[in-house]
Amino acid sequence: QVQLVESGGGLVQAGGSLRLSCVATGRMVIINDLGWYRQTPGNQREFVATITRAGNPTYAASAKGRFTISRDNAENTVDLQMNSLKSEDTAVYYCNARGFDEDAGRGFTSWGRGTQVTVSS
């Protein structure tokens, strides 16, 4: 399986920027997609952005034009640069990985523990 550890959350004023990072560790795995989701209390986890192994990104409408996702396949990291932050971006942000576990012979989906992002208005 894959373990994911996020970092980079914190408190920022509206209009400011934050950069989230996530590192994936695991043996005998092929990581295809890496992404970010977010969740606020009482709500379902929602998609923010994802990026394929080939580097093709997909963004939620709320993130398009403000957030940029990038990854380093050699280091197994994925970053989310968030600019022009709004109070409604306040949430716990979770890193997500999807791929194939060669040891187990099946696909997997893994989640990090999350990092809090708070945007003050």
GROMACS .gro file of C-alpha atoms in nm:
model
  121
    1GLN     CA    1   0.000   0.000   0.000
    2VAL     CA    2   0.090   0.365  -0.018
    3GLN     CA    3   0.129   0.603   0.272
    4LEU     CA    4   0.060   0.971   0.210
    5VAL     CA    5   0.176   1.258   0.429
    6GLU     CA    6   0.057   1.613   0.368
    7SER     CA    7   0.219   1.937   0.477
    8GLY     CA    8   0.186   2.308   0.415
    9GLY     CA    9  -0.155   2.391   0.560
   10GLY     CA   10  -0.210   2.688   0.784
   11LEU     CA   11  -0.383   3.019   0.835
   12VAL     CA   12  -0.380   3.281   0.561
   13GLN     CA   13  -0.573   3.597   0.485
   14ALA     CA   14  -0.815   3.613   0.198
   15GLY     CA   15  -0.629   3.686  -0.124
   16GLY     CA   16  -0.317   3.515   0.001
   17SER     CA   17  -0.143   3.196  -0.110
   18LEU     CA   18  -0.050   2.859   0.033
   19ARG     CA   19   0.134   2.563  -0.110
   20LEU     CA   20   0.038   2.214  -0.001
   21SER     CA   21   0.273   1.921  -0.046
   22CYS     CA   22   0.223   1.548  -0.023
   23VAL     CA   23   0.479   1.270  -0.033
   24ALA     CA   24   0.386   0.913  -0.115
   25THR     CA   25   0.584   0.615   0.009
   26GLY     CA   26   0.531   0.250  -0.066
   27ARG     CA   27   0.698  -0.056  -0.211
   28MET     CA   28   0.604  -0.234  -0.531
   29VAL     CA   29   0.339   0.017  -0.629
   30ILE     CA   30   0.268   0.210  -0.942
   31ILE     CA   31   0.107   0.543  -0.868
   32ASN     CA   32  -0.111   0.660  -1.155
   33ASP     CA   33  -0.316   0.955  -1.035
   34LEU     CA   34  -0.232   1.192  -0.750
   35GLY     CA   35  -0.480   1.448  -0.630
   36TRP     CA   36  -0.626   1.673  -0.367
   37TYR     CA   37  -0.969   1.672  -0.208
   38ARG     CA   38  -1.113   1.885   0.070
   39GLN     CA   39  -1.377   1.853   0.335
   40THR     CA   40  -1.560   2.088   0.571
   41PRO     CA   41  -1.752   1.980   0.882
   42GLY     CA   42  -2.082   1.816   0.799
   43ASN     CA   43  -2.008   1.793   0.428
   44GLN     CA   44  -1.881   1.525   0.195
   45ARG     CA   45  -1.524   1.526   0.076
   46GLU     CA   46  -1.506   1.711  -0.255
   47PHE     CA   47  -1.268   1.695  -0.547
   48VAL     CA   48  -1.020   1.980  -0.591
   49ALA     CA   49  -0.762   1.868  -0.847
   50THR     CA   50  -0.587   1.561  -0.981
   51ILE     CA   51  -0.291   1.496  -1.207
   52THR     CA   52  -0.203   1.188  -1.408
   53ARG     CA   53   0.135   1.023  -1.419
   54ALA     CA   54   0.186   1.188  -1.757
   55GLY     CA   55   0.125   1.528  -1.599
   56ASN     CA   56  -0.225   1.602  -1.722
   57PRO     CA   57  -0.423   1.801  -1.463
   58THR     CA   58  -0.794   1.824  -1.397
   59TYR     CA   59  -0.948   2.088  -1.173
   60ALA     CA   60  -1.277   2.147  -1.000
   61ALA     CA   61  -1.455   2.457  -1.123
   62SER     CA   62  -1.385   2.624  -0.789
   63ALA     CA   63  -1.010   2.568  -0.828
   64LYS     CA   64  -0.964   2.648  -1.195
   65GLY     CA   65  -0.755   2.960  -1.253
   66ARG     CA   66  -0.648   2.989  -0.889
   67PHE     CA   67  -0.492   2.652  -0.800
   68THR     CA   68  -0.212   2.466  -0.977
   69ILE     CA   69  -0.134   2.100  -0.921
   70SER     CA   70   0.206   1.954  -1.002
   71ARG     CA   71   0.391   1.631  -0.934
   72ASP     CA   72   0.739   1.486  -0.933
   73ASN     CA   73   0.731   1.121  -1.033
   74ALA     CA   74   1.089   1.059  -0.926
   75GLU     CA   75   1.018   1.186  -0.575
   76ASN     CA   76   0.655   1.065  -0.562
   77THR     CA   77   0.532   1.406  -0.453
   78VAL     CA   78   0.235   1.614  -0.549
   79ASP     CA   79   0.194   1.984  -0.472
   80LEU     CA   80  -0.103   2.216  -0.480
   81GLN     CA   81  -0.027   2.585  -0.522
   82MET     CA   82  -0.328   2.783  -0.407
   83ASN     CA   83  -0.351   3.152  -0.495
   84SER     CA   84  -0.620   3.415  -0.445
   85LEU     CA   85  -0.758   3.216  -0.154
   86LYS     CA   86  -1.113   3.279  -0.037
   87SER     CA   87  -1.283   3.210   0.293
   88GLU     CA   88  -1.481   2.933   0.123
   89ASP     CA   89  -1.153   2.750   0.057
   90THR     CA   90  -1.129   2.684   0.430
   91ALA     CA   91  -1.127   2.306   0.476
   92VAL     CA   92  -0.917   2.006   0.559
   93TYR     CA   93  -0.726   1.912   0.245
   94TYR     CA   94  -0.652   1.547   0.176
   95CYS     CA   95  -0.396   1.397  -0.057
   96ASN     CA   96  -0.515   1.104  -0.267
   97ALA     CA   97  -0.329   0.841  -0.468
   98ARG     CA   98  -0.463   0.579  -0.706
   99GLY     CA   99  -0.260   0.309  -0.871
  100PHE     CA  100  -0.162  -0.056  -0.878
  101ASP     CA  101  -0.011  -0.259  -0.596
  102GLU     CA  102   0.217  -0.511  -0.763
  103ASP     CA  103   0.259  -0.707  -0.441
  104ALA     CA  104  -0.112  -0.752  -0.390
  105GLY     CA  105  -0.191  -0.772  -0.760
  106ARG     CA  106  -0.472  -0.519  -0.744
  107GLY     CA  107  -0.551  -0.153  -0.767
  108PHE     CA  108  -0.553   0.076  -0.465
  109THR     CA  109  -0.676   0.412  -0.343
  110SER     CA  110  -0.498   0.576  -0.052
  111TRP     CA  111  -0.565   0.888   0.153
  112GLY     CA  112  -0.350   1.106   0.370
  113ARG     CA  113  -0.460   1.225   0.713
  114GLY     CA  114  -0.528   1.576   0.593
  115THR     CA  115  -0.395   1.925   0.656
  116GLN     CA  116  -0.604   2.218   0.772
  117VAL     CA  117  -0.630   2.529   0.556
  118THR     CA  118  -0.799   2.829   0.711
  119VAL     CA  119  -0.862   3.146   0.514
  120SER     CA  120  -0.963   3.448   0.718
  121SER     CA  121  -1.176   3.717   0.558
   0.00000   0.00000   0.00000
